[in-house]
Amino acid sequence: MSKRRPLILGNWKMNTLPEEGRLVARQMVPMIRDGLHWDLDWGLAVPFTHLGALRSELEGSGMMGAQDCSAHLQGAYTGEISAGSLAAMHCSFALVGHSERRLHHHESSSTCGLKIDRLREHGLMSVYCVGETLEQRQGGSFNEVITSQLMEALGSRIQDLNHGSLAIAYEPVWAIGTGLTASPQQANEVHAMIRAWVAQNGGANMAEQIRILYGGSVNASNAKELLACTDVDGALVGGASLKARDFADIVLSSVD
Ligand code: PEP
């Protein structure tokens, strides 16, 4: 079990209409609140369109977050959403560099670094996602792939960040939405490697405190075992976070 305060986040992706999302959150919040006897942080990364509807549902219980933000401050960037707007909508975090954005929107790690800058300027925590494809895992290059994702986005700025402005999510691409999960050993090994990178580049203190989340087909049955690993400080949960009972069980399993 990690010694850091657990952080369990859901990623709703492009699912639910705003009103449906509000109903899911309305069911989920009391399930988590009534079962919690321990301090932890939890939250939901929801579509931009849901931020207005979910604020009052999550207030005082879970953190509300976005799934992306613009690398730019403001200006002629049609369709983009600024970190300033996310702050104005009371978001407290945003995902950065999710593999679906890297794949479908050709987002590079260096662009992710700019997004992390914008979020930090507005007081939001970045949850920076890294992870290898199946080919990279099978070819044995996953450590280099993840190290370069860390270096390109965080190398020049990790000294300006702290555990409140940055969390890292290890999400093996082959485990996202596939029903395949990294074994606890595989996850812990990569988490320890990420923490060693943080120690080397951001100092021992930052490495001690930063929360590193595992993501990839986490569900109510496998969460406990993954969250029991010493370097796994929480989870980023996709599909299972859309079901109130399942997500509440995952959140609660991080502390029982
Ligand atoms: C994700 O979207 O970040 C994710 C891990 O999805 P899933 O839990 O559905 O694999």
Short mmCIF file of C-alpha atoms and ligand atoms in Angstrom, two decimals:
data_model
loop_
_atom_site.label_atom_id
_atom_site.label_comp_id
_atom_site.label_asym_id
_atom_site.label_seq_id
_atom_site.Cartn_x
_atom_site.Cartn_y
_atom_site.Cartn_z
CA MET A 1 0.00 0.00 0.00
CA SER A 2 1.32 3.42 -0.91
CA LYS A 3 2.02 5.88 1.88
CA ARG A 4 0.64 8.81 -0.10
CA ARG A 5 -2.96 10.04 0.08
CA PRO A 6 -4.84 8.04 -2.58
CA LEU A 7 -6.15 9.81 -5.68
CA ILE A 8 -8.86 8.02 -7.66
CA LEU A 9 -10.07 9.71 -10.84
CA GLY A 10 -12.72 8.76 -13.36
CA ASN A 11 -12.47 9.64 -17.06
CA TRP A 12 -15.88 9.80 -18.66
CA LYS A 13 -14.44 10.41 -22.15
CA MET A 14 -17.19 11.45 -24.61
CA ASN A 15 -19.97 9.62 -22.79
CA THR A 16 -23.35 10.70 -21.38
CA LEU A 17 -25.36 13.82 -22.07
CA PRO A 18 -24.99 16.53 -19.39
CA GLU A 19 -28.23 15.64 -17.63
CA GLU A 20 -27.42 11.92 -17.64
CA GLY A 21 -24.02 12.72 -16.19
CA ARG A 22 -25.61 14.77 -13.45
CA LEU A 23 -27.78 11.78 -12.48
CA VAL A 24 -24.79 9.42 -12.35
CA ALA A 25 -22.90 11.88 -10.11
CA ARG A 26 -25.98 12.32 -7.92
CA GLN A 27 -26.05 8.55 -7.27
CA MET A 28 -22.29 8.22 -6.88
CA VAL A 29 -21.54 11.00 -4.41
CA PRO A 30 -23.55 9.61 -1.45
CA MET A 31 -22.25 6.07 -2.11
CA ILE A 32 -18.69 7.34 -1.75
CA ARG A 33 -19.42 9.78 1.07
CA ASP A 34 -21.27 7.21 3.18
CA GLY A 35 -18.63 4.52 2.73
CA LEU A 36 -15.55 6.67 3.35
CA HIS A 37 -13.84 6.52 6.71
CA TRP A 38 -10.46 7.67 5.53
CA ASP A 39 -8.98 10.63 3.74
CA LEU A 40 -8.53 10.40 0.03
CA ASP A 41 -9.04 12.50 -3.06
CA TRP A 42 -11.37 11.47 -5.83
CA GLY A 43 -12.76 13.19 -8.86
CA LEU A 44 -14.22 12.96 -12.34
CA ALA A 45 -12.80 14.21 -15.65
CA VAL A 46 -15.96 15.01 -17.57
CA PRO A 47 -16.75 16.45 -21.02
CA PHE A 48 -16.45 20.27 -21.15
CA THR A 49 -20.20 20.50 -21.72
CA HIS A 50 -20.89 18.86 -18.34
CA LEU A 51 -18.88 21.22 -16.15
CA GLY A 52 -21.79 23.54 -15.40
CA ALA A 53 -24.15 20.68 -14.53
CA LEU A 54 -21.71 18.73 -12.37
CA ARG A 55 -20.24 21.49 -10.26
CA SER A 56 -22.98 21.49 -7.63
CA GLU A 57 -23.20 17.67 -7.60
CA LEU A 58 -19.50 17.23 -6.80
CA GLU A 59 -18.96 20.28 -4.63
CA GLY A 60 -17.58 19.46 -1.19
CA SER A 61 -17.01 15.81 -2.11
CA GLY A 62 -15.24 15.05 -5.39
CA MET A 63 -12.96 17.12 -7.60
CA MET A 64 -14.20 18.18 -11.00
CA GLY A 65 -11.80 18.04 -13.90
CA ALA A 66 -11.51 18.28 -17.68
CA GLN A 67 -10.04 15.79 -20.12
CA ASP A 68 -7.80 18.25 -21.95
CA CYS A 69 -7.02 21.95 -22.27
CA SER A 70 -5.43 24.23 -24.83
CA ALA A 71 -1.68 24.75 -24.95
CA HIS A 72 -2.45 28.43 -25.65
CA LEU A 73 -3.49 31.15 -23.27
CA GLN A 74 -6.22 32.62 -25.49
CA GLY A 75 -6.80 33.79 -29.06
CA ALA A 76 -7.67 32.47 -32.49
CA TYR A 77 -7.81 28.75 -31.65
CA THR A 78 -11.27 27.67 -32.76
CA GLY A 79 -12.71 24.85 -30.70
CA GLU A 80 -10.06 24.98 -27.99
CA ILE A 81 -10.77 25.50 -24.29
CA SER A 82 -8.32 27.53 -22.21
CA ALA A 83 -7.01 26.66 -18.77
CA GLY A 84 -8.41 30.02 -17.65
CA SER A 85 -11.92 28.94 -18.66
CA LEU A 86 -11.48 25.65 -16.81
CA ALA A 87 -10.47 27.54 -13.68
CA ALA A 88 -13.48 29.85 -14.09
CA MET A 89 -15.71 26.75 -14.29
CA HIS A 90 -14.22 25.54 -10.97
CA CYS A 91 -12.21 22.65 -12.37
CA SER A 92 -9.37 21.62 -10.14
CA PHE A 93 -7.51 19.36 -12.55
CA ALA A 94 -7.24 18.30 -16.18
CA LEU A 95 -5.89 15.23 -17.90
CA VAL A 96 -2.98 15.94 -20.23
CA GLY A 97 -1.68 13.63 -22.96
CA HIS A 98 -4.27 10.87 -22.66
CA SER A 99 -3.37 8.19 -25.23
CA GLU A 100 -6.62 8.82 -27.11
CA ARG A 101 -5.52 12.43 -27.65
CA ARG A 102 -2.05 11.32 -28.67
CA LEU A 103 -3.55 8.81 -31.12
CA HIS A 104 -6.51 10.70 -32.60
CA HIS A 105 -5.22 14.27 -32.30
CA HIS A 106 -1.49 13.69 -32.81
CA GLU A 107 -0.70 15.33 -29.52
CA SER A 108 3.01 15.28 -28.75
CA SER A 109 4.68 15.19 -25.35
CA SER A 110 6.17 18.65 -25.96
CA THR A 111 2.66 20.08 -26.57
CA CYS A 112 1.62 18.37 -23.34
CA GLY A 113 4.36 20.33 -21.58
CA LEU A 114 2.79 23.61 -22.77
CA LYS A 115 -0.62 22.46 -21.52
CA ILE A 116 0.92 21.69 -18.13
CA ASP A 117 2.33 25.26 -18.07
CA ARG A 118 -1.12 26.75 -18.82
CA LEU A 119 -2.77 24.64 -16.12
CA ARG A 120 -0.14 25.54 -13.54
CA GLU A 121 -0.55 29.24 -14.33
CA HIS A 122 -4.23 28.90 -13.45
CA GLY A 123 -3.76 26.80 -10.33
CA LEU A 124 -5.01 23.50 -11.78
CA MET A 125 -3.35 20.14 -11.28
CA SER A 126 -2.19 18.35 -14.44
CA VAL A 127 -2.64 14.60 -14.58
CA TYR A 128 -0.03 13.73 -17.17
CA CYS A 129 -0.67 10.40 -18.91
CA VAL A 130 2.13 8.21 -20.21
CA GLY A 131 2.24 4.63 -21.44
CA GLU A 132 3.44 2.25 -24.09
CA THR A 133 1.66 0.44 -26.93
CA LEU A 134 1.45 -3.34 -27.09
CA GLU A 135 4.18 -3.40 -29.73
CA GLN A 136 6.48 -1.35 -27.50
CA ARG A 137 5.73 -3.58 -24.51
CA GLN A 138 6.40 -6.74 -26.49
CA GLY A 139 9.50 -5.25 -28.09
CA GLY A 140 10.87 -4.36 -24.65
CA SER A 141 11.24 -0.62 -25.36
CA PHE A 142 8.58 0.52 -22.90
CA ASN A 143 11.01 2.04 -20.40
CA GLU A 144 12.58 4.24 -23.09
CA VAL A 145 9.17 5.24 -24.47
CA ILE A 146 7.92 6.31 -21.06
CA THR A 147 11.18 8.03 -20.17
CA SER A 148 11.00 10.11 -23.33
CA GLN A 149 7.34 10.99 -22.66
CA LEU A 150 8.43 12.19 -19.21
CA MET A 151 11.50 14.02 -20.44
CA GLU A 152 9.78 15.86 -23.31
CA ALA A 153 6.84 17.11 -21.27
CA LEU A 154 8.35 17.50 -17.82
CA GLY A 155 12.14 17.62 -18.20
CA SER A 156 12.46 21.39 -18.30
CA ARG A 157 9.63 22.18 -15.87
CA ILE A 158 9.52 19.54 -13.15
CA GLN A 159 11.43 21.88 -10.83
CA ASP A 160 8.52 24.37 -11.10
CA LEU A 161 5.91 21.73 -10.23
CA ASN A 162 4.95 20.05 -7.00
CA HIS A 163 2.67 17.22 -5.91
CA GLY A 164 -0.27 19.64 -5.92
CA SER A 165 0.26 20.75 -9.51
CA LEU A 166 1.24 17.41 -11.03
CA ALA A 167 0.19 13.77 -10.84
CA ILE A 168 1.33 11.18 -13.36
CA ALA A 169 -0.90 8.42 -14.73
CA TYR A 170 0.72 5.29 -16.11
CA GLU A 171 -1.71 3.97 -18.68
CA PRO A 172 -0.42 1.16 -20.89
CA VAL A 173 -2.23 1.75 -24.19
CA TRP A 174 -2.84 -1.99 -24.59
CA ALA A 175 -4.83 -2.00 -21.35
CA ILE A 176 -7.12 0.96 -22.05
CA GLY A 177 -10.68 -0.11 -22.79
CA THR A 178 -9.52 -3.62 -23.71
CA GLY A 179 -10.30 -5.55 -20.54
CA LEU A 180 -6.58 -6.40 -20.29
CA THR A 181 -4.88 -5.09 -17.17
CA ALA A 182 -1.23 -4.79 -16.31
CA SER A 183 -0.42 -7.21 -13.52
CA PRO A 184 0.24 -5.55 -10.16
CA GLN A 185 3.94 -6.43 -10.63
CA GLN A 186 4.07 -4.87 -14.11
CA ALA A 187 2.30 -1.74 -12.88
CA ASN A 188 4.46 -1.37 -9.78
CA GLU A 189 7.65 -1.84 -11.75
CA VAL A 190 6.79 1.00 -14.15
CA HIS A 191 5.56 3.21 -11.30
CA ALA A 192 8.87 2.71 -9.48
CA MET A 193 10.73 3.60 -12.68
CA ILE A 194 8.64 6.80 -13.05
CA ARG A 195 9.29 7.69 -9.41
CA ALA A 196 13.03 7.17 -9.92
CA TRP A 197 12.87 9.51 -12.93
CA VAL A 198 11.09 12.13 -10.81
CA ALA A 199 13.73 11.75 -8.07
CA GLN A 200 16.52 12.26 -10.56
CA ASN A 201 14.95 15.26 -12.26
CA GLY A 202 12.76 16.87 -9.61
CA GLY A 203 14.46 15.81 -6.38
CA ALA A 204 13.83 13.26 -3.65
CA ASN A 205 11.12 15.29 -1.97
CA MET A 206 9.01 15.57 -5.10
CA ALA A 207 9.49 11.85 -5.77
CA GLU A 208 8.31 11.01 -2.24
CA GLN A 209 5.18 13.08 -2.60
CA ILE A 210 4.03 12.82 -6.21
CA ARG A 211 1.06 10.57 -6.84
CA ILE A 212 1.40 8.07 -9.66
CA LEU A 213 -1.88 6.54 -10.79
CA TYR A 214 -2.47 3.35 -12.72
CA GLY A 215 -5.00 3.31 -15.55
CA GLY A 216 -6.10 0.53 -17.89
CA SER A 217 -9.27 -1.53 -17.41
CA VAL A 218 -9.41 -0.94 -13.67
CA ASN A 219 -12.66 -2.29 -12.28
CA ALA A 220 -14.27 -3.11 -8.96
CA SER A 221 -12.72 -6.61 -8.97
CA ASN A 222 -9.09 -5.79 -9.74
CA ALA A 223 -8.71 -2.37 -8.09
CA LYS A 224 -7.81 -3.59 -4.63
CA GLU A 225 -4.88 -5.68 -5.79
CA LEU A 226 -3.49 -2.91 -8.00
CA LEU A 227 -3.94 -0.27 -5.31
CA ALA A 228 -2.14 -2.46 -2.79
CA CYS A 229 1.18 -1.96 -4.63
CA THR A 230 3.70 0.27 -2.86
CA ASP A 231 4.19 2.66 -5.77
CA VAL A 232 0.57 2.78 -6.98
CA ASP A 233 -1.01 5.84 -5.38
CA GLY A 234 -4.36 5.71 -7.10
CA ALA A 235 -6.18 4.95 -10.33
CA LEU A 236 -7.45 6.59 -13.48
CA VAL A 237 -10.61 4.73 -14.40
CA GLY A 238 -12.40 4.93 -17.76
CA GLY A 239 -15.37 2.65 -18.45
CA ALA A 240 -16.06 1.66 -14.85
CA SER A 241 -16.30 5.31 -13.76
CA LEU A 242 -19.56 5.68 -15.66
CA LYS A 243 -21.31 3.29 -13.30
CA ALA A 244 -21.99 4.84 -9.91
CA ARG A 245 -21.75 1.62 -7.87
CA ASP A 246 -18.63 0.34 -9.64
CA PHE A 247 -16.74 3.59 -9.34
CA ALA A 248 -17.77 4.05 -5.71
CA ASP A 249 -16.47 0.53 -4.98
CA ILE A 250 -13.16 1.32 -6.68
CA VAL A 251 -12.78 4.54 -4.68
CA LEU A 252 -13.64 2.78 -1.44
CA SER A 253 -11.33 -0.17 -2.16
CA SER A 254 -8.34 2.20 -2.11
CA VAL A 255 -8.72 2.63 1.62
CA ASP A 256 -10.16 -0.54 3.13
C1 PEP B 1 -8.86 5.71 -19.47
O1 PEP B 1 -9.72 6.19 -20.18
O2 PEP B 1 -7.96 6.45 -19.07
C2 PEP B 1 -8.94 4.30 -19.11
C3 PEP B 1 -8.01 3.80 -18.34
O3 PEP B 1 -10.01 3.59 -19.60
P1 PEP B 1 -10.50 2.12 -19.13
O4 PEP B 1 -10.50 2.14 -17.63
O5 PEP B 1 -11.86 1.98 -19.71
O6 PEP B 1 -9.51 1.15 -19.65
#
